[in-house]
XYZ file of C-alpha atoms in Angstrom:
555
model
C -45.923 -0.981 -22.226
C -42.673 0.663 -22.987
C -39.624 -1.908 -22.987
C -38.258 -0.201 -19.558
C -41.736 -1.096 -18.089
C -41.093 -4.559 -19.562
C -38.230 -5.230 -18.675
C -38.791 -4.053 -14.802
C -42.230 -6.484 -14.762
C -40.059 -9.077 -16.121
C -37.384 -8.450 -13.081
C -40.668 -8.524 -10.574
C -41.910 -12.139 -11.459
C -38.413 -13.281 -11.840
C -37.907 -12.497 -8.085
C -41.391 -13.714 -7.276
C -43.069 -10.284 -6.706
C -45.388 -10.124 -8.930
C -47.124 -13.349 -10.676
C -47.894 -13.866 -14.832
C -51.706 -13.500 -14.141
C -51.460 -10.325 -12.105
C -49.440 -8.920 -14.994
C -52.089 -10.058 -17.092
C -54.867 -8.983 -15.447
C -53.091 -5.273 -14.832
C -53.019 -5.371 -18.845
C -56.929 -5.482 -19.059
C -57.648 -2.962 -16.614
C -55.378 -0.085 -18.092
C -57.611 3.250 -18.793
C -55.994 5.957 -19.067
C -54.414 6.667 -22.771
C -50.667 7.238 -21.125
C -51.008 4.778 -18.331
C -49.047 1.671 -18.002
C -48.763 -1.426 -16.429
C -46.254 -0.693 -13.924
C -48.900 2.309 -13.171
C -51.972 0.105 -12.808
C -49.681 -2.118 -10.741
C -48.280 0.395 -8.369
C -52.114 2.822 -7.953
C -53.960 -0.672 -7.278
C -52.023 -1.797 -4.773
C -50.337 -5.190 -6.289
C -47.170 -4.013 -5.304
C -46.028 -1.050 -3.907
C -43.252 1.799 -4.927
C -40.703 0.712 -2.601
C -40.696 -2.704 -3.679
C -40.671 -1.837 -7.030
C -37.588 0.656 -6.661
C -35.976 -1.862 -4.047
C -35.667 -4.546 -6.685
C -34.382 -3.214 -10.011
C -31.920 -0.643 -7.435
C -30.414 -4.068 -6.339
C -30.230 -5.580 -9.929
C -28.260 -2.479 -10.278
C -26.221 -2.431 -7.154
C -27.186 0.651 -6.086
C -28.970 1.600 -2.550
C -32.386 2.544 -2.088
C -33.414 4.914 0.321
C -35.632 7.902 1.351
C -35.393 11.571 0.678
C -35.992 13.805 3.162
C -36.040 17.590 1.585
C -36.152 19.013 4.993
C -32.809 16.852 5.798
C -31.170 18.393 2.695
C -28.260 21.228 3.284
C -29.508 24.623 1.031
C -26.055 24.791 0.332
C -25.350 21.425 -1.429
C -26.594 23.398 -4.384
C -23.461 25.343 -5.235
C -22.197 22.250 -6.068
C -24.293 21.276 -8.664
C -26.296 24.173 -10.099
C -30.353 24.316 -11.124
C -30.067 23.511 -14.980
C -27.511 20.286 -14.376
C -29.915 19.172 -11.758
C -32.772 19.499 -13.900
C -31.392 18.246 -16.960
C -30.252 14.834 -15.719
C -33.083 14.635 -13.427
C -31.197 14.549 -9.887
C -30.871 16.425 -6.918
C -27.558 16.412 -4.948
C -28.191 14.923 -1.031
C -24.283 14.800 0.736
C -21.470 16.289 -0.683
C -17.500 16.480 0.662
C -14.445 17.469 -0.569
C -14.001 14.586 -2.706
C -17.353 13.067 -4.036
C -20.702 13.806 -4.117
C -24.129 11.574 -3.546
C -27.524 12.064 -5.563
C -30.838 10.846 -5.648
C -32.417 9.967 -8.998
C -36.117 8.304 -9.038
C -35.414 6.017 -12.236
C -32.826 2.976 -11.418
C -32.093 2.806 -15.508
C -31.071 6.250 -15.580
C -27.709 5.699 -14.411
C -26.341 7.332 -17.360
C -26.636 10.449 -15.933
C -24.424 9.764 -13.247
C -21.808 9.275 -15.966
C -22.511 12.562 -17.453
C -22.209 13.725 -14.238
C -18.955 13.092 -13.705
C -18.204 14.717 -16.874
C -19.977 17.681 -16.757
C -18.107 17.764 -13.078
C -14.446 17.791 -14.324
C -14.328 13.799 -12.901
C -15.269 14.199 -9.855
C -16.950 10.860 -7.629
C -20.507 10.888 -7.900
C -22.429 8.329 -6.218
C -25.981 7.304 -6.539
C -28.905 6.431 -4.519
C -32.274 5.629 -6.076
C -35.610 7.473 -4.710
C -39.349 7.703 -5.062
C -40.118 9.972 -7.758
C -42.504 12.423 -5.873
C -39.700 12.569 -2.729
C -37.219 13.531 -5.539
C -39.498 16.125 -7.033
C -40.163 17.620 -3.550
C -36.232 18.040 -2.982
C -35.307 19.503 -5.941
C -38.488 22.090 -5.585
C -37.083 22.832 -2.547
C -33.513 22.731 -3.501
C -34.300 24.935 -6.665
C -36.876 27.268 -5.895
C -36.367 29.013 -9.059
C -35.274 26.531 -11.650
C -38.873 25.634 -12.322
C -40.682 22.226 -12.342
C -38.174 19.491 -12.535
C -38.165 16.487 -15.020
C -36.712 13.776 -13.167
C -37.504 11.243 -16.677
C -35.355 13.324 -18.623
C -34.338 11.269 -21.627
C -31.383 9.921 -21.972
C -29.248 10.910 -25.099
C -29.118 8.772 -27.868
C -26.226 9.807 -30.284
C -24.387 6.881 -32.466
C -28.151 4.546 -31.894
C -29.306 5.540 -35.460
C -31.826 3.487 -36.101
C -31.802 0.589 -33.198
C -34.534 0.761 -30.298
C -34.648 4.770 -30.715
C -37.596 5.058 -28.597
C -35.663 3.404 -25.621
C -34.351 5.837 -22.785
C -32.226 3.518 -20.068
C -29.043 3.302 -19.781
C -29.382 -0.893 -19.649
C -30.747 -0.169 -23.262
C -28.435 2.008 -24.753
C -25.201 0.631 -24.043
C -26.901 -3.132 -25.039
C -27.579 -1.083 -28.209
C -23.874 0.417 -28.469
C -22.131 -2.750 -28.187
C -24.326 -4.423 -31.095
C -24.250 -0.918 -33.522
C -20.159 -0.634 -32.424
C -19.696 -3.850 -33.691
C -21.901 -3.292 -36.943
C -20.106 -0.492 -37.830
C -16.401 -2.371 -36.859
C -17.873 -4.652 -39.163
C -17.160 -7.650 -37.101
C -19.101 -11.037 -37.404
C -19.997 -12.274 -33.389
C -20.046 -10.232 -30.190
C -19.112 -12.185 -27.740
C -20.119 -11.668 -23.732
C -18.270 -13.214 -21.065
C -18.612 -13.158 -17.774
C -15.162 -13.943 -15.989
C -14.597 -13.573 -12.081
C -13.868 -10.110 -12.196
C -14.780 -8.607 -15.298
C -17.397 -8.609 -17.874
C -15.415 -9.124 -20.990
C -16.781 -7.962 -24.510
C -14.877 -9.319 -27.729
C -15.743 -8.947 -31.224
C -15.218 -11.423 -34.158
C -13.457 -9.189 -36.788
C -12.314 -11.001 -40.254
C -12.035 -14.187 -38.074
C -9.559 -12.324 -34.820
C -11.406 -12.172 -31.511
C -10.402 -8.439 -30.504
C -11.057 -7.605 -26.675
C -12.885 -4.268 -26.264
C -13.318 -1.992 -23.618
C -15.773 -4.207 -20.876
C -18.967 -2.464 -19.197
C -19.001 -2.475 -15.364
C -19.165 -6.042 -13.706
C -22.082 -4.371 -11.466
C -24.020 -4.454 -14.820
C -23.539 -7.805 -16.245
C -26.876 -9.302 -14.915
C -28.889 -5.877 -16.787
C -27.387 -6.216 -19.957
C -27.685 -9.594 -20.156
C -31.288 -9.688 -19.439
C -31.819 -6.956 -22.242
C -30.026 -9.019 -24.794
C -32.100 -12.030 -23.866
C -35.374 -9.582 -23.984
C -34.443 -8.380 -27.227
C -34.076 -11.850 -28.446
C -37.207 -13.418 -27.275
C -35.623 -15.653 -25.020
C -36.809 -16.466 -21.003
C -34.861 -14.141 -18.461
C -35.850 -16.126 -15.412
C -34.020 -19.526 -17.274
C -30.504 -19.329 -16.650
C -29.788 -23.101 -16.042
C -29.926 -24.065 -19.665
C -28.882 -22.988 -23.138
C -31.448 -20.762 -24.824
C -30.965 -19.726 -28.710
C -33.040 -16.615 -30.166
C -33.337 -13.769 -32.873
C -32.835 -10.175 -32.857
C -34.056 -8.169 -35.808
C -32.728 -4.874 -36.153
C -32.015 -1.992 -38.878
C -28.676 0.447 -38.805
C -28.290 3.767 -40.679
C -31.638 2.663 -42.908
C -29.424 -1.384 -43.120
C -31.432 -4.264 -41.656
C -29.991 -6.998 -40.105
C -30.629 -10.032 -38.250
C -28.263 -11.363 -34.852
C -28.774 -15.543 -33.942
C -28.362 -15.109 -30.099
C -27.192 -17.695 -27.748
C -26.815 -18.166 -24.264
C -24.749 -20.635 -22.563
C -24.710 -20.768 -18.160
C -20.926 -20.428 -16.821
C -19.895 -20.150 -13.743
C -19.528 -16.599 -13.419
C -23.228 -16.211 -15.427
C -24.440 -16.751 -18.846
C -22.239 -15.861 -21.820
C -23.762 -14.509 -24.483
C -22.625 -14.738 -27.975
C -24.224 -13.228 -30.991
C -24.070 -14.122 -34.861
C -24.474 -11.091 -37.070
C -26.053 -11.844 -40.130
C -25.666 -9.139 -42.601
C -27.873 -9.379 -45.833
C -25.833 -7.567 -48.408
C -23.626 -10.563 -48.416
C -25.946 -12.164 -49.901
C -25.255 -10.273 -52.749
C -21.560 -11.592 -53.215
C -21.211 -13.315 -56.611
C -18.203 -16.000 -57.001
C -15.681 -13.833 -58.221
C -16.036 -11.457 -54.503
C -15.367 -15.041 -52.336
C -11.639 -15.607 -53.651
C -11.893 -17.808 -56.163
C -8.788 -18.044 -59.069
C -10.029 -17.898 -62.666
C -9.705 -21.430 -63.206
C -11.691 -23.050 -59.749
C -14.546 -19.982 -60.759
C -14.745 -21.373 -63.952
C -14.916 -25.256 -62.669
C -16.976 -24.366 -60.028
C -19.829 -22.237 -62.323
C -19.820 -25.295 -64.351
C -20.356 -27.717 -61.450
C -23.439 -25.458 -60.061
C -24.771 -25.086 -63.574
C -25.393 -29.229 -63.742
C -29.000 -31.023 -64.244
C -28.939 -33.327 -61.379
C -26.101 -35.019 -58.661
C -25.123 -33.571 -55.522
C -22.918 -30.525 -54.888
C -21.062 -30.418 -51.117
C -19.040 -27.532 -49.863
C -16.973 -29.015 -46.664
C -14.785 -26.855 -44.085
C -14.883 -26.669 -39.868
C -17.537 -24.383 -38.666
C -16.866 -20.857 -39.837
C -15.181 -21.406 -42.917
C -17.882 -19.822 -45.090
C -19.911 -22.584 -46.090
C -23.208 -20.421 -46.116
C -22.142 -18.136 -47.859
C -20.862 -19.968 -50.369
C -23.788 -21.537 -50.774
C -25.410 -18.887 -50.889
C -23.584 -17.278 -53.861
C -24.407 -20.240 -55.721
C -28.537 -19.981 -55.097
C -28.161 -16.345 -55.858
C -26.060 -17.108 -59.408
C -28.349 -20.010 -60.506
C -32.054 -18.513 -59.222
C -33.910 -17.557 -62.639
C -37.598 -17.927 -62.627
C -37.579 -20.909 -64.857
C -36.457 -23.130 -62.086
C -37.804 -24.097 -58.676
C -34.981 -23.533 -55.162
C -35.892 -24.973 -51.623
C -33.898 -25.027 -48.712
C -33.888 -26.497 -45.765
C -31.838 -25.036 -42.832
C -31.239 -25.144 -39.327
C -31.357 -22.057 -38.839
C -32.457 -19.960 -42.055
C -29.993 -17.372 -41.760
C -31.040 -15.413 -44.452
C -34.206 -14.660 -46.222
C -33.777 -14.881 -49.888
C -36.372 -13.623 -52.685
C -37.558 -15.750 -55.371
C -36.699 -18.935 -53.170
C -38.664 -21.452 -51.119
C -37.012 -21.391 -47.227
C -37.809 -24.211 -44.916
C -36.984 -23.514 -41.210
C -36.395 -27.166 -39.256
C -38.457 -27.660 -36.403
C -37.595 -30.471 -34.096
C -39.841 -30.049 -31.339
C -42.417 -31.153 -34.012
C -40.449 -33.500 -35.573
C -39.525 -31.508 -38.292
C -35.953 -32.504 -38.802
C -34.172 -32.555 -41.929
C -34.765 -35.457 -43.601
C -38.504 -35.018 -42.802
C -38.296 -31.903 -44.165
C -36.004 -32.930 -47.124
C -39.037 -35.669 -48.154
C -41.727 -33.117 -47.739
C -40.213 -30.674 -50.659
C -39.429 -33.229 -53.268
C -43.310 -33.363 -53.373
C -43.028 -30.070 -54.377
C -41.097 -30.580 -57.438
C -37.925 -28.366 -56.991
C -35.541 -28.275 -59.517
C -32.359 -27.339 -56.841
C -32.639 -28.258 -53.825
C -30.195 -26.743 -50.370
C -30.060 -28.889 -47.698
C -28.364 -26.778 -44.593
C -26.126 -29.259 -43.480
C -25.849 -33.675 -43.974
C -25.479 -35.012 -40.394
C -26.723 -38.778 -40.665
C -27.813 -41.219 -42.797
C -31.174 -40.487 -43.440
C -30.793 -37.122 -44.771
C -27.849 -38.004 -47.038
C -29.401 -41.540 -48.468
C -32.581 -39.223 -49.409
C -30.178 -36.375 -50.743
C -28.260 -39.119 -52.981
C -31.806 -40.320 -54.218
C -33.153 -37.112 -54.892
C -30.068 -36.386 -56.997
C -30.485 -40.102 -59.248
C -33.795 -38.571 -59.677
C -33.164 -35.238 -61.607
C -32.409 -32.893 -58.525
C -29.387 -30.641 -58.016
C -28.237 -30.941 -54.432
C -26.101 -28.396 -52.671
C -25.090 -29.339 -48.928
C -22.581 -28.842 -46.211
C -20.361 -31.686 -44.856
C -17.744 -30.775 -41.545
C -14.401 -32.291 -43.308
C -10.916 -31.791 -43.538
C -10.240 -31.740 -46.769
C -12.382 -32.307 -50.046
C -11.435 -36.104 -50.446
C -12.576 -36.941 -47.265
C -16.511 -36.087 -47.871
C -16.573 -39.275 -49.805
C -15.350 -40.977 -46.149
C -17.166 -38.868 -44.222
C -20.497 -40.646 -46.485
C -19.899 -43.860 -46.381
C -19.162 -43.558 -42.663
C -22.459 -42.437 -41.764
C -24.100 -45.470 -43.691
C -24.194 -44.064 -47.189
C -23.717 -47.020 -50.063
C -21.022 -46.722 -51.610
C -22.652 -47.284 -55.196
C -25.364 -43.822 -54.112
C -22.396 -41.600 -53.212
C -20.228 -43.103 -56.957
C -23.197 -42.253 -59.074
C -24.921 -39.487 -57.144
C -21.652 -36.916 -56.354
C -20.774 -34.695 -58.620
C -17.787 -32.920 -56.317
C -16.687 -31.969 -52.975
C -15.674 -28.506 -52.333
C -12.829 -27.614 -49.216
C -12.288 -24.106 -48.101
C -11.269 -22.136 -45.348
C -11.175 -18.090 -44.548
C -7.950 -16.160 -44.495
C -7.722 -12.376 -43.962
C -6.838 -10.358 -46.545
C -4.119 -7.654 -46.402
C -5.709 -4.449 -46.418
C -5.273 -2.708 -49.940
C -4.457 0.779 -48.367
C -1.683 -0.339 -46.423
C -0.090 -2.928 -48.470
C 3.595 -3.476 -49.194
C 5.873 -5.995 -50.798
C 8.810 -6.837 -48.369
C 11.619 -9.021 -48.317
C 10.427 -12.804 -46.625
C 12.774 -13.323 -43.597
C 15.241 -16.579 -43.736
C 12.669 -18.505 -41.176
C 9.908 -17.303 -43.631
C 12.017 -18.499 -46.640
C 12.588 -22.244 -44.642
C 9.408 -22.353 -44.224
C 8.320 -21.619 -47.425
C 11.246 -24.792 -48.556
C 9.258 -26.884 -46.230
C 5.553 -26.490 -47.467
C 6.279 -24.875 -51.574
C 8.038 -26.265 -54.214
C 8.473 -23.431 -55.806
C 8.554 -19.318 -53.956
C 6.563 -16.792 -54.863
C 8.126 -13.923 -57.000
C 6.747 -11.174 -54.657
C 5.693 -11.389 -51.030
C 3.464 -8.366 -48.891
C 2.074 -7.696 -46.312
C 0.419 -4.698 -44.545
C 1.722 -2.312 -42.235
C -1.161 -1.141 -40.695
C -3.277 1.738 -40.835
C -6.626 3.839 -39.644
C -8.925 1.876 -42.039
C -7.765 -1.509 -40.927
C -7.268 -0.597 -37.448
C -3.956 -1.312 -37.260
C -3.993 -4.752 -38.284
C -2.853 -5.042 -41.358
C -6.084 -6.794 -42.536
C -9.210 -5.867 -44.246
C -11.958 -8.261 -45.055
C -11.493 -12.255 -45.417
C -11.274 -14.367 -48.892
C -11.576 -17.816 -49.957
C -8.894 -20.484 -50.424
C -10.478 -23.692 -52.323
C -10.094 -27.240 -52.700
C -11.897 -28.853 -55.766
C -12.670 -32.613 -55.837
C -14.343 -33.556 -59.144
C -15.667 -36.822 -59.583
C -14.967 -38.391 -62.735
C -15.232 -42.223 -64.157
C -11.733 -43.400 -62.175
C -12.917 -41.769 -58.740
C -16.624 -42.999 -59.234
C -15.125 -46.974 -59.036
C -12.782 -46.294 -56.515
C -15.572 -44.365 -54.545
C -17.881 -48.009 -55.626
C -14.939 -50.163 -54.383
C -14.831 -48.144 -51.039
C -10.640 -46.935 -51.750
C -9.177 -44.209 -48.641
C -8.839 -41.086 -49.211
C -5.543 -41.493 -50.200
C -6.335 -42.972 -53.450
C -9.150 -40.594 -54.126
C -6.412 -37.548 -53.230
C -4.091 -39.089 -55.503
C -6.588 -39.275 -58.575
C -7.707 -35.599 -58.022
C -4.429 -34.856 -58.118
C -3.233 -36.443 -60.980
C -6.501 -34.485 -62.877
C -5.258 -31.111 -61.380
C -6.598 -30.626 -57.696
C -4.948 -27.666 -56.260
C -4.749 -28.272 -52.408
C -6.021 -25.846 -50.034
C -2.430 -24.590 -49.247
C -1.138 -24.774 -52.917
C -4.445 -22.485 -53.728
C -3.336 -20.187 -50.297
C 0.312 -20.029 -52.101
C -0.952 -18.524 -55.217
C -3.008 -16.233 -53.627
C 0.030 -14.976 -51.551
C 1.985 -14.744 -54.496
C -0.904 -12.244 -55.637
C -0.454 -10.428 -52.791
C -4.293 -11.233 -51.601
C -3.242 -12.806 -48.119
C -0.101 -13.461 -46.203
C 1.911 -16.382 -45.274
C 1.160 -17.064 -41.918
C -2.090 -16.717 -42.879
C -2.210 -19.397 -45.191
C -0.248 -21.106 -42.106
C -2.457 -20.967 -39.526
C -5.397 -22.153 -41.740
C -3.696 -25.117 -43.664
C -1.256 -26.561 -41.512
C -2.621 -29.529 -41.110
C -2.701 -30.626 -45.030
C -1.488 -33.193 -46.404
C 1.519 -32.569 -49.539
């Protein structure tokens, strides 16, 4: 079954045409080496043309209707001549001074009637969908002389390297452009949102939401269905939140998109994660890191046993972070699990174990099972209660090096964050090693960067948050490789809390996160915006950048 056939059968049972078990049996009767489904469907008598037309014409919001060759006007066809007609499969029916109407037999090949209006200097062409042999009639009649017409002409493919190439609708393609545009902007989510009068597209790029040009509103419903196709996920549920997967390569690059799908009240918004593999081969030095905190930090992920936690709000980079470390610190002397909900990326060489509520596979289940195995590291996706951190702590007392993810403020506060979820104090003193904070700024684009004089508000500001002002200040201008934005890419700024003797009884005698700030301080802790400083003062990032990330941090 070709995906256009699926995704049509899929449209029939949603609207109660056609049922899963007439589908199925359809399937077991098929003969013929190029006969489908749809075609079994249709010649047996399960459903008939009309209906089949009728439907996925409405999902588009175009008419269906009859074409009567007799009914057609020989003249019509000096208005669009033989090879146009035959190449995008259509054949013209009414025609004034302003616009013009054609019939095409295949609802998803709309995409001519965009060509259309190209090929005819702009001009309004409207569409009205048709049985294919009624079609074939007219334009035999209509064209005498161009020869038998192809009214499944496929559609053109340019800038779909790669993704669904065998795939001719239109539904498919432009689902297809707006993932591949956004690979190749290099942006992190695509986001779909249906408001009351637009279907709005926005990508993610180095953390910005950037609006983009939005696909008719007539088509929301279509490409929305595709997406959830693509992804595995049910097009007939639309009253609940569905999550799924879409694998795809680009120009020879695989990559995998975590799709989810949330109802609205203008229909279900879409938004999709891309996951792309070669950052998994970042090493330390590529995520931001200052000489000093890479140094600390490669010693803290090189330890026997404890637990490791990298802590930020959701996007920060946690993952990858993580990552990095599994990818510095897997040699095949030692044994790496993970558990994660969801495993984002496959890794060679290391053990990956996807959690599985709806059979109780949760992580602390999951986090007992592989200590049977005898791991030497061990990557637990995230600690979110009790359970999974008192068996993290344990595992740690027991030889294990831990690396997890905790949603905090700062690095201090993971210690709070513990014993508020139940931990004992006297696990997280003797089983935490340290507590990493970070957050993502952009960085300035290195084609277009400049040092420039800080403004006076700039230079009160800077009074307000810096005791001391950087020597140079830039910032970028903008320019074709950053699209204007004076930003290219996104780096690190850090927060190290190390646990040493002092912290370990104040962590024992349950002390705020005051006193455990203070220690770390007086042992060297750079915060989060005195690390951003420095790395404006190396002309990595910008002030307002390190603004809008650390505001909230405490001098």
């Amino acid at each position: 079954m070709t995906s256009n056939d699926e995704y049509v059968i899929q449209l029939l049972v949603e609207r109660g045409f056609l049922t899963p078990d007439q589908v199925a049996s359809a399937q077991q009767s098929m003969k013929a080496e190029n006969e489908t489904t749809l075609d079994v469907l249709v010649s047996g008598g399960t459903i008939g043309e009309d209906e089949v037309l009728g439907t996925v014409a409405d999902q588009f919001g175009l008419k269906y209707c009859h074409v009567n060759a007799d009914a057609i006007n020989a003249e019509i066809t000096k208005e669009i001549p033989a090879d146009i007609a035959k190449k995008y499969g259509v054949v013209p029916v009414v025609a004034d001074e302003d616009s013009i109407t054609v019939a095409l037999s295949d609802p998803m090949g709309y995409d001519a009637i965009d060509s259309l209006r190209y090929v005819l200097h702009g001009r309004d062409v409207e569409a009205v969908i048709s049985p294919k042999a009624e079609v074939q009639a007219a334009m035999a009649k209509l064209y005498q002389d161009a020869g038998p017409a192809d009214v499944q002409t496929r559609g053109e493919m340019d800038g779909l390297e790669g993704v669904e190439e065998g795939d001719d609708s239109a539904v498919v393609k432009l689902a297809n452009m707006l993932i591949t545009t956004a690979i190749k902007m290099k942006a992190s989510d695509i986001h779909l949102e249906p408001m009351e009068k637009e279907f709005r597209v926005r990508y993610r790029i180095d953390g910005a939401l950037r609006k983009m040009d939005s696909p008719p509103k007539r088509l929301q419903g279509s490409i929305i269905s595709r997406i959830k196709i693509m992804s595995k996920m049910k097009i007939s549920e639309k009253r609940i939140p569905q999550d799924g997967r879409i694998q795809i390569s680009v120009n020879g690059k695989d990559l995998d998109l975590r799709v989810n799908s949330v109802p609205t009240n203008h229909g279900e918004s879409i938004v999709m994660r891309v996951l792309d593999k070669s950052n998994l081969a970042l090493g330390l030095p590529q995520l931001g890191f200052l000489a000093d905190d890479q140094a600390t930090f490669e010693r803290l992920i090189k330890l026997p046993d404890g637990v490791v936690l990298v802590t930020g709000p959701t996007g920060s980079g946690k993952t990858t972070t993580l990552y990095a470390c599994l990818g510095q610190i897997n040699t095949p002397d030692k044994k790496l699990i993970t558990v994660e909900d969801p495993v984002e990326y496959q890794m060679s060489g290391i053990n990956q174990v996807q959690v599985n509520k709806d059979v109780g596979l949760d992580f602390s289940a999951a986090l007992r099972s592989i200590l049977r195995q005898a791991p030497n590291i061990v990557m637990i996706g995230e600690i979110r209660d009790e359970e999974t951190a008192g068996i993290a702590m344990e595992a740690a007392l027991t030889g294990h090096l831990v690396f997890s993810t905790l949603h905090t403020n700062d690095a201090p506060s993971a210690v709070t964050r513990l014993l508020d979820i139940g931990c004992k104090p006297f696990l997280v003193a003797s089983a935490l090693r340290a507590a990493m904070a970070q957050r993502l700024v952009r960085a300035i684009c290195e084609k277009c960067r400049e040092e420039y004089t800080p403004s006076e508000r700039e230079i009160k500001m800077l009074g307000a948050i810096s005791k001391t002002m950087p020597e140079r200040m830039f910032h970028g201008t903008g320019c074709d490789k950053c699209g204007r934005t004076g930003y290219k890419g996104r780096k690190g700024i850090f927060e190290i809390f190390k646990v040493d003797d002092t912290i370990e009884r104040l962590i024992f005698d349950h002390a705020p996160a005051t006193l455990l700030r203070q220690r770390a301080r007086e042992m060297g802790m750079r915060t989060l915006r005195e690390d951003g400083m420095l790395k404006v003062a190396s002309g990595m990032t910008s002030l307002s950048e390190i603004l809008r990330v650390t505001m909230g941090d405490a001098d």
